[in-house]
Short mmCIF file of C-alpha atoms in Angstrom, two decimals:
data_model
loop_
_atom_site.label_atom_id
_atom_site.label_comp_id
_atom_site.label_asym_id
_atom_site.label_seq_id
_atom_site.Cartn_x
_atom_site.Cartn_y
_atom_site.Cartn_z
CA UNK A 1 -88.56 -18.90 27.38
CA UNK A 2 -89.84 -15.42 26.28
CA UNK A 3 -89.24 -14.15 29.97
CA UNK A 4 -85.95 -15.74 30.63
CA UNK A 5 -84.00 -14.64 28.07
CA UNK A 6 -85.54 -11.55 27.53
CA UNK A 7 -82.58 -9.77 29.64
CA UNK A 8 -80.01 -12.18 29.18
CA UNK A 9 -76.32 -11.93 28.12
CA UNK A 10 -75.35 -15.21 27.77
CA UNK A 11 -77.92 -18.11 26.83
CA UNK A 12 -76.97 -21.83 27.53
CA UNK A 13 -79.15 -23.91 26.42
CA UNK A 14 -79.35 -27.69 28.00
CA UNK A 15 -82.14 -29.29 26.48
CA UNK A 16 -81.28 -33.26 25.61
CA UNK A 17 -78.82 -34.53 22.93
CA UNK A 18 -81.04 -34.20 20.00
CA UNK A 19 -80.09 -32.19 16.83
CA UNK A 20 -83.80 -30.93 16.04
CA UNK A 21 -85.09 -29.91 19.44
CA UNK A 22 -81.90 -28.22 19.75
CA UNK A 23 -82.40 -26.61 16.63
CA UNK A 24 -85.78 -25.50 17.26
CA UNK A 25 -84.46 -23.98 20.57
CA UNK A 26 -81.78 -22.13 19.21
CA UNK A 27 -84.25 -20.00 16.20
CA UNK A 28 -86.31 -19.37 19.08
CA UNK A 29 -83.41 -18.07 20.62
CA UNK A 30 -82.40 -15.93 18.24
CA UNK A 31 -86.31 -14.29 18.32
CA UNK A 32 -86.02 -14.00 21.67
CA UNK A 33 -82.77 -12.65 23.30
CA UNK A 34 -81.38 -9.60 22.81
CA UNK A 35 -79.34 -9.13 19.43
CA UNK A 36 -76.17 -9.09 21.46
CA UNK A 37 -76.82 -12.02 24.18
CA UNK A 38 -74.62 -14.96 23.17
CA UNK A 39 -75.89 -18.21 22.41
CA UNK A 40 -74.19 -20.98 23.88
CA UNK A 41 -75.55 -24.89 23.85
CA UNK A 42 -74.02 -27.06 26.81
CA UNK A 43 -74.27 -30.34 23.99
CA UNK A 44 -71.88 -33.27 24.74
CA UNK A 45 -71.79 -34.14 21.23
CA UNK A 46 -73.09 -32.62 18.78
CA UNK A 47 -71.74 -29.41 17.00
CA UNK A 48 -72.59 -26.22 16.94
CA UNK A 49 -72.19 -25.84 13.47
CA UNK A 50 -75.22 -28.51 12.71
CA UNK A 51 -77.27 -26.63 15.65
CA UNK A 52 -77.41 -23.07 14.56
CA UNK A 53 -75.11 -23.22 11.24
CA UNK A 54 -78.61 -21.65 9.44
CA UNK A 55 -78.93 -18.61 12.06
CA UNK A 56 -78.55 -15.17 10.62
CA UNK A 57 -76.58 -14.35 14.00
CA UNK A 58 -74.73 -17.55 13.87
CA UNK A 59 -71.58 -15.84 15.00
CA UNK A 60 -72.61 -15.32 18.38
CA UNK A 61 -73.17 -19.00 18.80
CA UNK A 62 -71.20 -21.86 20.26
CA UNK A 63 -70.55 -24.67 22.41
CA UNK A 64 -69.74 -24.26 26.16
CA UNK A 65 -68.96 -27.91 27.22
CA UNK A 66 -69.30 -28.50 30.94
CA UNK A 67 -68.39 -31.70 32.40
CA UNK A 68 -70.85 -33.74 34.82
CA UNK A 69 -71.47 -32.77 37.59
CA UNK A 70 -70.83 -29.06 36.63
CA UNK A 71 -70.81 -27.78 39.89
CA UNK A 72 -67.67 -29.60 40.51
CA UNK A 73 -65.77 -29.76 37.31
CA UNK A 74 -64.13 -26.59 36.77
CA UNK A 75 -63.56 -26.25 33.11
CA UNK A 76 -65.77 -26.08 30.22
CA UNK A 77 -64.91 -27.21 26.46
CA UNK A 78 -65.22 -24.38 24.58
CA UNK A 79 -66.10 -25.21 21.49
CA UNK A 80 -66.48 -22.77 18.15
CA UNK A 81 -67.34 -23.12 14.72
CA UNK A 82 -65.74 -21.40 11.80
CA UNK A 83 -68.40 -19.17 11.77
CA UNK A 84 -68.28 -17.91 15.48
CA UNK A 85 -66.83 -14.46 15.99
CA UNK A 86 -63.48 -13.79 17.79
CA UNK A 87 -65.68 -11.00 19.90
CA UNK A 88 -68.18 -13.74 21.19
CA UNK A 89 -65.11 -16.14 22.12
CA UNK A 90 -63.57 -13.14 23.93
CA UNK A 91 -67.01 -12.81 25.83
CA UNK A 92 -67.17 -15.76 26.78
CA UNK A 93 -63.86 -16.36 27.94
CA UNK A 94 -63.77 -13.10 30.23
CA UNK A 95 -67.16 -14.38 32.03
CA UNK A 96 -65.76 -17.87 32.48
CA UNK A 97 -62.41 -16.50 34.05
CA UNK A 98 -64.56 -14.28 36.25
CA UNK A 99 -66.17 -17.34 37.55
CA UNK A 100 -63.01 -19.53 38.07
CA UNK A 101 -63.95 -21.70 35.45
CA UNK A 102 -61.13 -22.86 33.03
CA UNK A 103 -62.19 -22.24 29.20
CA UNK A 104 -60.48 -24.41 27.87
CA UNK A 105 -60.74 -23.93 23.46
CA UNK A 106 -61.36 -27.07 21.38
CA UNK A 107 -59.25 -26.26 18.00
CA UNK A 108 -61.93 -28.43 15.58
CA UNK A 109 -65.21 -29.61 15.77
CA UNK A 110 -65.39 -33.38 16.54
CA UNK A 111 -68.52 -35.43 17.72
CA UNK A 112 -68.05 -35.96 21.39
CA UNK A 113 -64.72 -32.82 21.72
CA UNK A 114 -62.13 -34.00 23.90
CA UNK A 115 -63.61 -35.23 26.81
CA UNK A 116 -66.57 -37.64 25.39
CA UNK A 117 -64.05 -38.61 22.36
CA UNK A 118 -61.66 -40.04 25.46
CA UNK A 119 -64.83 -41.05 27.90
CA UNK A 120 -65.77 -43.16 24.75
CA UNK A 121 -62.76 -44.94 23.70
CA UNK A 122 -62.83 -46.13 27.23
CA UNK A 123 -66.39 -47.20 27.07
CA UNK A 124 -65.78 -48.87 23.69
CA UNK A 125 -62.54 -50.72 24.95
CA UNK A 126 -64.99 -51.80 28.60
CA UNK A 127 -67.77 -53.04 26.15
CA UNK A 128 -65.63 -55.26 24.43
CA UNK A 129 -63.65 -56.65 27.07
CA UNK A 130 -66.83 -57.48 29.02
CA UNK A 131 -68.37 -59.26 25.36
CA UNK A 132 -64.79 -61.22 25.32
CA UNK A 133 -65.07 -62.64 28.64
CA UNK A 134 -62.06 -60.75 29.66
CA UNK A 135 -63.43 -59.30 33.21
CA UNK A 136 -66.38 -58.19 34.42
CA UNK A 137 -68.12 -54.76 35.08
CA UNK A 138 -67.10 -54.65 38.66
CA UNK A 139 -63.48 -55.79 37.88
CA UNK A 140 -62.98 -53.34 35.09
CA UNK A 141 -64.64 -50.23 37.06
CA UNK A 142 -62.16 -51.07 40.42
CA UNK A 143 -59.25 -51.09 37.68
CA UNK A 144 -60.19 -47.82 36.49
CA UNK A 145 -60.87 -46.27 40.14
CA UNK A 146 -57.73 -47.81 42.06
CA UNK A 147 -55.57 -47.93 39.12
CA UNK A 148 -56.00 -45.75 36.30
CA UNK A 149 -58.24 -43.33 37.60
CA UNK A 150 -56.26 -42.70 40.59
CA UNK A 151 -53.17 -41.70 38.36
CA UNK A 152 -55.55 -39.98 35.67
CA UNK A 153 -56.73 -37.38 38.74
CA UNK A 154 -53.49 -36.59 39.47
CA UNK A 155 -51.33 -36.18 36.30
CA UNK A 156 -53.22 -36.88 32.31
CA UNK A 157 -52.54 -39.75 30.09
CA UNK A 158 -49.83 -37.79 28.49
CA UNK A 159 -48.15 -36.67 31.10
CA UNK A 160 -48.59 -40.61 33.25
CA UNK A 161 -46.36 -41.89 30.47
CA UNK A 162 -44.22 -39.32 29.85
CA UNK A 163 -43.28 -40.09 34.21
CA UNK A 164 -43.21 -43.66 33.45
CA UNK A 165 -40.44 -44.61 31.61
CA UNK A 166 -37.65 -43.05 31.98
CA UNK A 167 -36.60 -41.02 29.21
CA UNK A 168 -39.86 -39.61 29.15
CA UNK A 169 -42.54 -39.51 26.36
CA UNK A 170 -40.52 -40.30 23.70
CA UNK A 171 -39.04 -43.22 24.59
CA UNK A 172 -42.23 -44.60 25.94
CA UNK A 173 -43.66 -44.33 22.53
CA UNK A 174 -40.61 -46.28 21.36
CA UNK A 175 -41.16 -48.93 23.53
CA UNK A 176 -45.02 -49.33 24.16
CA UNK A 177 -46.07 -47.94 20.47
CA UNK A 178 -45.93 -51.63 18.77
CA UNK A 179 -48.08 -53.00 21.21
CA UNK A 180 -50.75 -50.27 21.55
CA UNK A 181 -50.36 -50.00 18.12
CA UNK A 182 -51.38 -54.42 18.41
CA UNK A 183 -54.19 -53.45 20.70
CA UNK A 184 -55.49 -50.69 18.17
CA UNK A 185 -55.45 -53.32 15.36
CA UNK A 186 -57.54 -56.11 16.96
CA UNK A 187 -60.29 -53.29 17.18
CA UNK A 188 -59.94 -52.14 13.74
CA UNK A 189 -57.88 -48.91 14.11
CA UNK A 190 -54.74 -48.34 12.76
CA UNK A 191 -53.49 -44.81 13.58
CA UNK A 192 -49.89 -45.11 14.07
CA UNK A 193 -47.54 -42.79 16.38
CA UNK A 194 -45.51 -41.62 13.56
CA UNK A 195 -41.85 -40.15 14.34
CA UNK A 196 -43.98 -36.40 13.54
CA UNK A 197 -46.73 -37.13 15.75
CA UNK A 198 -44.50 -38.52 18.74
CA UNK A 199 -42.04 -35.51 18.11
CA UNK A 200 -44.76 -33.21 18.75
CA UNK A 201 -45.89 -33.99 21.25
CA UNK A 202 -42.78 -34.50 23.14
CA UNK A 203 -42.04 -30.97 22.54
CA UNK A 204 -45.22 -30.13 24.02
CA UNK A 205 -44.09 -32.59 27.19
CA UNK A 206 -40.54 -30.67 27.14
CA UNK A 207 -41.89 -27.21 27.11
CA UNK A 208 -43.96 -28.50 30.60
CA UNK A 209 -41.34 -30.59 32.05
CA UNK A 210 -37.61 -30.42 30.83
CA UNK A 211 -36.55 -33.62 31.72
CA UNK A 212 -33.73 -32.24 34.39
CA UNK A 213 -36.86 -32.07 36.32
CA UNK A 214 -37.70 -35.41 35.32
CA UNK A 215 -37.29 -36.90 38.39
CA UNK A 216 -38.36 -34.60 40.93
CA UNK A 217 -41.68 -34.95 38.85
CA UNK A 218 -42.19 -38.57 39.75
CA UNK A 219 -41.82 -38.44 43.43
CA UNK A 220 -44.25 -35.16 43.13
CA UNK A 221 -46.33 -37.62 41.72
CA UNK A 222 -45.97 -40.37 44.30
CA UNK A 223 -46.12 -37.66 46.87
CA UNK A 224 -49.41 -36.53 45.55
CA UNK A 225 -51.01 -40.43 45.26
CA UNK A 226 -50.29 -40.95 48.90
CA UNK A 227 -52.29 -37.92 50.13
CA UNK A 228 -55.12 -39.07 47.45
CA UNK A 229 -55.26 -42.95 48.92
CA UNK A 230 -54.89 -41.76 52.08
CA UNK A 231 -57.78 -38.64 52.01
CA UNK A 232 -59.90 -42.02 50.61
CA UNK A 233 -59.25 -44.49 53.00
CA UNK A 234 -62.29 -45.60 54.64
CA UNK A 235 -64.75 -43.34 52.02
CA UNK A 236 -66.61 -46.42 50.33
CA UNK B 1 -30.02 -64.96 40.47
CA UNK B 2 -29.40 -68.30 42.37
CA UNK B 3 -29.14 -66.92 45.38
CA UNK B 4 -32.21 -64.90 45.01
CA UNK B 5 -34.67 -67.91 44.71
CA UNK B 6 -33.16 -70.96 46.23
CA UNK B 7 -35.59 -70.82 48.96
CA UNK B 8 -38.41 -68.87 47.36
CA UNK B 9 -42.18 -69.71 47.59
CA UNK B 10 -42.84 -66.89 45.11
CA UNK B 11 -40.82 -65.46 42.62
CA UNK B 12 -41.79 -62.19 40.75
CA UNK B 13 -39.92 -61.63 37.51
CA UNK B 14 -39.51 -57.86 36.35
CA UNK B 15 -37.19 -57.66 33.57
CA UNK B 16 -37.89 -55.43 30.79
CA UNK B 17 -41.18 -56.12 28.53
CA UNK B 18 -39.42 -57.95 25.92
CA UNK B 19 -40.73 -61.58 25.23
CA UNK B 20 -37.16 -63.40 24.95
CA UNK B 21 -35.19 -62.39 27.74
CA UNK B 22 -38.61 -63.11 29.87
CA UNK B 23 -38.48 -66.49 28.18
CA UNK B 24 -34.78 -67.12 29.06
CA UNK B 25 -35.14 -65.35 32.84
CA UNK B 26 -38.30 -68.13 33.43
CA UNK B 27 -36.20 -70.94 31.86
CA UNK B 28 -33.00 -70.28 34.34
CA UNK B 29 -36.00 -70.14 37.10
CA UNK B 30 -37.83 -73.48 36.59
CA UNK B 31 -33.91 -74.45 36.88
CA UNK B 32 -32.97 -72.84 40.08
CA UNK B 33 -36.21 -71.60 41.78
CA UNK B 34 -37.43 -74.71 43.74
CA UNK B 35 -39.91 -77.01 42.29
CA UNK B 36 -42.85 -76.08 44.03
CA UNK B 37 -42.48 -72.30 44.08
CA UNK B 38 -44.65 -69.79 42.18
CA UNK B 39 -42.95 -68.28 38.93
CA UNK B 40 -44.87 -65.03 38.47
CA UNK B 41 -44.17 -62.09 35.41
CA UNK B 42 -45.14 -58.32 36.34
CA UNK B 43 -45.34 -58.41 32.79
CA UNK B 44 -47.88 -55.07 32.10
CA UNK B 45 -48.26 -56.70 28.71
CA UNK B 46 -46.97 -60.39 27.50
CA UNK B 47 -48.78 -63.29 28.06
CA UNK B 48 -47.63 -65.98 30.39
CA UNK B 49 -48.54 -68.65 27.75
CA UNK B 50 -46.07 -66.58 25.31
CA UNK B 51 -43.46 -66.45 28.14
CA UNK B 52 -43.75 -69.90 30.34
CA UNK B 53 -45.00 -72.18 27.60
CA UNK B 54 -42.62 -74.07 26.23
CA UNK B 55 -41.67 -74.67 30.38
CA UNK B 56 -41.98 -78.71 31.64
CA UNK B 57 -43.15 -76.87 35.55
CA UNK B 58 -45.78 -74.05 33.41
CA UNK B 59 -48.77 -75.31 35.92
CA UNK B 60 -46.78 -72.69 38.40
CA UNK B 61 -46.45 -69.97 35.94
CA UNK B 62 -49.13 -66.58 35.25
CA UNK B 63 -48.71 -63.13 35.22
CA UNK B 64 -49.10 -60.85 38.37
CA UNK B 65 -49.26 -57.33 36.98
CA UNK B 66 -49.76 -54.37 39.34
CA UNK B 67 -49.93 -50.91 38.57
CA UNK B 68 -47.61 -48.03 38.97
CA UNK B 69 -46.05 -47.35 41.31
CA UNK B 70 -47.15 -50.73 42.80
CA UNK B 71 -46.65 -49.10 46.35
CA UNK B 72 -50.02 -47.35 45.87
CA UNK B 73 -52.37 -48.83 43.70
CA UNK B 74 -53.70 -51.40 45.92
CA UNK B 75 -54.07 -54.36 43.41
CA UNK B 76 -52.73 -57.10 41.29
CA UNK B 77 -54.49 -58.14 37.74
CA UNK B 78 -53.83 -61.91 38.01
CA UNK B 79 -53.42 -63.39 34.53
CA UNK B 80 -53.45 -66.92 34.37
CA UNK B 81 -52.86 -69.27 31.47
CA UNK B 82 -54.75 -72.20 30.40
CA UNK B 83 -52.25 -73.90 32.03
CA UNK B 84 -52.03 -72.59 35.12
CA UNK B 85 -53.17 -75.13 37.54
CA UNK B 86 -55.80 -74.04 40.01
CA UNK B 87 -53.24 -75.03 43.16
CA UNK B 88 -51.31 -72.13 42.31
CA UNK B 89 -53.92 -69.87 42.03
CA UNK B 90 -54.90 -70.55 45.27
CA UNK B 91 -51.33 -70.08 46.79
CA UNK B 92 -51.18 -66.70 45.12
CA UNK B 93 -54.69 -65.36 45.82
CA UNK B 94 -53.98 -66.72 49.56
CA UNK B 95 -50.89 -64.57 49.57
CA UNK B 96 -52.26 -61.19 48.12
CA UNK B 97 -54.80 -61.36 50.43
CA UNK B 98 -52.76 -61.46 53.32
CA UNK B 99 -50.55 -58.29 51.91
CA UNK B 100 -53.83 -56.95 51.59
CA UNK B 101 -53.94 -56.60 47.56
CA UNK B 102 -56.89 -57.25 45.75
CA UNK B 103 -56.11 -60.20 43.79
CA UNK B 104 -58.29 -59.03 40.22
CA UNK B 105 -58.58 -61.95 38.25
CA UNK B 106 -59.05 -61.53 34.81
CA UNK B 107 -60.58 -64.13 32.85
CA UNK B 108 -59.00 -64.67 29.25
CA UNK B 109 -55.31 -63.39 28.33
CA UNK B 110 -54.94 -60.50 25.72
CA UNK B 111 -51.83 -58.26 25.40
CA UNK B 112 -52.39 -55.45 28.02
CA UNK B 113 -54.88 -57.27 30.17
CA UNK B 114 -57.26 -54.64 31.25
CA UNK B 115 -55.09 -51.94 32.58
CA UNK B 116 -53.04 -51.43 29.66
CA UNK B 117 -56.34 -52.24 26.96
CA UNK B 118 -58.13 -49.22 28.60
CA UNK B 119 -54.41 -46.93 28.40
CA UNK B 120 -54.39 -47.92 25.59
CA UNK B 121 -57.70 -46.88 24.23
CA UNK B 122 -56.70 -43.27 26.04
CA UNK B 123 -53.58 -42.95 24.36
CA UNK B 124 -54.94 -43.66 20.71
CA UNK B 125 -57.49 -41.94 21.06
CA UNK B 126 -55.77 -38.86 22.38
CA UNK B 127 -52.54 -38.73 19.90
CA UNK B 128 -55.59 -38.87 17.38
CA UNK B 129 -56.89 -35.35 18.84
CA UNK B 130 -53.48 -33.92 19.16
CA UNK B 131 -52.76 -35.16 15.04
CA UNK B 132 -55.46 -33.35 13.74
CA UNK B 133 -55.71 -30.20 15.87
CA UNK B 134 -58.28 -31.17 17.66
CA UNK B 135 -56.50 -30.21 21.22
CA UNK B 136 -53.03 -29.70 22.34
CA UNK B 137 -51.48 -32.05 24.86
CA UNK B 138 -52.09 -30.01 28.27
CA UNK B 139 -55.59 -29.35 26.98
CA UNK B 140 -56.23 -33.38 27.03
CA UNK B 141 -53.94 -33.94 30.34
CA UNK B 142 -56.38 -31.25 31.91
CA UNK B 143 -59.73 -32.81 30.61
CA UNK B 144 -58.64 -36.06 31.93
CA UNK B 145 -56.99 -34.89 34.91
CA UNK B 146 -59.72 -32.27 36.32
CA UNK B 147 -62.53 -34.00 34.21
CA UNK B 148 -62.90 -37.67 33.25
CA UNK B 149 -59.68 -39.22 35.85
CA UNK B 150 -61.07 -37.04 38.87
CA UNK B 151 -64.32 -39.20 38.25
CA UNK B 152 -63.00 -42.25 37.66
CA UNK B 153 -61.08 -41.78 40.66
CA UNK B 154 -64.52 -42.20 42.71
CA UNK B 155 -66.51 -44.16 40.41
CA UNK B 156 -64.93 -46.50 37.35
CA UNK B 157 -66.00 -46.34 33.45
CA UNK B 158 -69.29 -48.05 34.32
CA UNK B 159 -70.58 -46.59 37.17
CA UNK B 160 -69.65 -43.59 36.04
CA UNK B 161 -72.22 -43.19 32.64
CA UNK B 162 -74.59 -45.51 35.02
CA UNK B 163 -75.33 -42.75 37.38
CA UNK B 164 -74.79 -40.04 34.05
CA UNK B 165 -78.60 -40.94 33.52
CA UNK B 166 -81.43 -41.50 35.01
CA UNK B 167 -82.81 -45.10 34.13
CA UNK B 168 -78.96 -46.36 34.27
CA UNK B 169 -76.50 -47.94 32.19
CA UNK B 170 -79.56 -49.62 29.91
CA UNK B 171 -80.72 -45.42 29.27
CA UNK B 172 -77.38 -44.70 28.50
CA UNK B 173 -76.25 -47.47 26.38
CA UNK B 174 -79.61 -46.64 24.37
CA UNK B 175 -79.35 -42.49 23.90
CA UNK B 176 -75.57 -42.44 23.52
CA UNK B 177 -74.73 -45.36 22.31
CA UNK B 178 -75.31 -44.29 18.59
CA UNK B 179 -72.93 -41.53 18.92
CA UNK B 180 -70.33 -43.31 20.53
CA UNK B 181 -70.60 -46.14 17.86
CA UNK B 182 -70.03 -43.62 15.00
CA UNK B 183 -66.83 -41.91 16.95
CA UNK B 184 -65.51 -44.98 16.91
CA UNK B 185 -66.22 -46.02 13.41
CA UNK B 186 -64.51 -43.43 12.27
CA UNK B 187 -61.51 -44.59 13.74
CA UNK B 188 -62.09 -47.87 11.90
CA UNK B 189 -63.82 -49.75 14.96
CA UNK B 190 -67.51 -50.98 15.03
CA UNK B 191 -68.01 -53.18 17.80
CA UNK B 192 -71.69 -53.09 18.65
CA UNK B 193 -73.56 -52.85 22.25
CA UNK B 194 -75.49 -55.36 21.34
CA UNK B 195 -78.83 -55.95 23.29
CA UNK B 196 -77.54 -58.85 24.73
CA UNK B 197 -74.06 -56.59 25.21
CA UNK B 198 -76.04 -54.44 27.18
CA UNK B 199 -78.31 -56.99 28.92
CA UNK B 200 -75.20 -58.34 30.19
CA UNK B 201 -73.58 -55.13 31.91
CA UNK B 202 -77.31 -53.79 32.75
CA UNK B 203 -77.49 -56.98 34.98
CA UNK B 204 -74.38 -56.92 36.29
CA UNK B 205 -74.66 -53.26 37.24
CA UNK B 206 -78.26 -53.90 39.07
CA UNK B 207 -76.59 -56.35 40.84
CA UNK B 208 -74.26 -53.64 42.62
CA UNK B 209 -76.82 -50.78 42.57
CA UNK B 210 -80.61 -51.49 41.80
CA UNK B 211 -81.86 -48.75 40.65
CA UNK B 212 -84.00 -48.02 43.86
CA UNK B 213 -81.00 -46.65 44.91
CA UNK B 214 -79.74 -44.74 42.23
CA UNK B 215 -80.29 -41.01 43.77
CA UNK B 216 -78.68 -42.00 46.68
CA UNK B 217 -75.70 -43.15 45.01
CA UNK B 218 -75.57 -40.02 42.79
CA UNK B 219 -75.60 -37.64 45.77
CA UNK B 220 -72.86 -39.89 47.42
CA UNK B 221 -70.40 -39.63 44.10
CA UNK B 222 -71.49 -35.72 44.43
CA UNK B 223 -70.04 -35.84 47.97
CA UNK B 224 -67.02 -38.14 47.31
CA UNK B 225 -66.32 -35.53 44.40
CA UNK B 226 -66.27 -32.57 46.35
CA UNK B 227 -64.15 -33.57 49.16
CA UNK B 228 -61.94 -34.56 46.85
CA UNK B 229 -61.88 -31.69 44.97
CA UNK B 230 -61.43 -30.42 48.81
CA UNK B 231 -58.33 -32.36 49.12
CA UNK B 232 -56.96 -31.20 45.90
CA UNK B 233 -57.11 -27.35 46.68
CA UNK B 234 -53.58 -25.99 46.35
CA UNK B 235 -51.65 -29.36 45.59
CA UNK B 236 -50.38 -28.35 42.71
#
């Protein structure tokens, strides 16, 4: 390690999801890089503030979150803690612009950030509906590919509703809430789409996509589905 | 409405998602539809027992549901109800085939089938992160949309963490399992993957892909990825 970070400005570390190696790895770190190098650890989960929260230089450190495969996914979670500087976040997000890689800043620390927090409410929901006898693997993967998937590469789960019912976001909440709301129960959560929380984030919709262009949206969308289905016919 | 279905073989109901005008529109069609033809919901939601019930003719009721827009994704989830006799089934299965739609067959009814359970799971999950700061809505649309859907576009939920690490769905169930169990437990759910949870999928996974051919399927999601990613370039 001595040798390869000896010269280094940026350190990403990618050793596997556990809290003490990575630990261990990062005081080395510290020993070994130059004072200024910053110290980044490509963890899916865990939190930089539990993997060098008791550095000295613990401002210089973070989470750089790259999706798998990484040559292909081009963003990476950027994740800080409290205690990371605004200089090393800076840094960090002038390299990753050089490189055409969308930083995209995580606002609070949560096991899993965004991507592995939605990846496993999916998983959880797949577990459970294979336990129940409700499909099988192979049935709920070719939902998820042809169906949901499909959509999900072309427009998020925000904005998929939002072009879905007419009236956009808001009144999809309206009239899907209670029963996602239903769904959310039978597995124990109850985290309701309050009038705030919907309001929000339809402002957030608006500010994207006024709904004059409402419609103009949706056949973008349709447009963009056919070119997908057809660039995949014949690929499996 | 007469008109519509006095010589129907297959009649697909679409009113809005609201159980008692679906019961009333299937009451005025076991009255007017004739007596053998197919009375099908695109219901996205509602159960056929719920809907067709109380209905002498119910044997000829379930719930086709396809996704939207149902021009483009290429198949139905077929929800039958306990009392959906095994005749109609047939009929329908025979006709999606021949309109070349995968006819998915899903095995026990809950509200939101599979499509809708694993929206739903998404759209929890993600109002969650937007409620407490965690990310804003475009920062979750991109995630999924560049991340976690452009994946699941190729390869579903499954597959997905199944070639994610090497030894399979069993490797991944067993390192990240405990993390994914504690994200959702702290959104109130705690449904195990049991051993025999994970025997279950691990076999039905090996099934599709043993895991002699595991790097070979990697480097083929690797190539499906980038030509997609290909495809993409400029759409937007």
């Amino acid at each position: 390690m001595d040798g390869a970070v000896a010269d280094a400005d940026l350190v990403l570390e990618c050793a596997p999801e556990k809290l003490a190696l990575k630990q261990q790895v990062f005081a080395e770190l510290e020993r070994l890089a130059p004072a200024e190098a910053v110290l980044a650890s490509s963890s899916s989960m865990l939190k930089i503030s539990d993997i060098a929260g008791a550095l000295a230089s613990r401002r210089r450190c973070l989470v750089l979150h790259p999706g798998n495969p990484p040559t292909l996914i081009r963003f990476i979670e950027v994740v800080p803690a409290p205690f990371t500087d605004a200089a090393t976040l800076a840094r960090v997000e002038d390299w990753l612009a050089a490189a055409g890689v969308a930083a995209l800043r995580i606002g609070k620390e949560v096991e899993g950030f965004v991507f592995n927090r939605l990846q496993g409410a999916v998983l959880r929901e797949a577990y459970c509906l294979v336990r129940d006898g409700v499909a099988d693997v192979e049935t709920i993967d070719t939902i998820m590919r042809d169906g949901l998937g499909l959509r999900w590469s072309v427009i998020g789960p925000f904005e998929t509703v939002d072009l879905n019912t007419r009236g956009g976001i808001a009144s999809h909440a309206e009239k899907m809430g209670p029963a996602y709301r239903r769904m959310g129960q039978e597995r124990g959560q109850d985290d309701p789409w309050t009038p705030e929380l919907v309001g929000a984030v339809t402002r957030q919709r608006r500010e994207r996509l006024p709904l004059e262009g409402w419609a103009e949206r949706v056949a973008w969308r349709d447009a963009e589905l056919m070119r997908l289905v057809a660039a995949r016919k014949g690929a499996r």
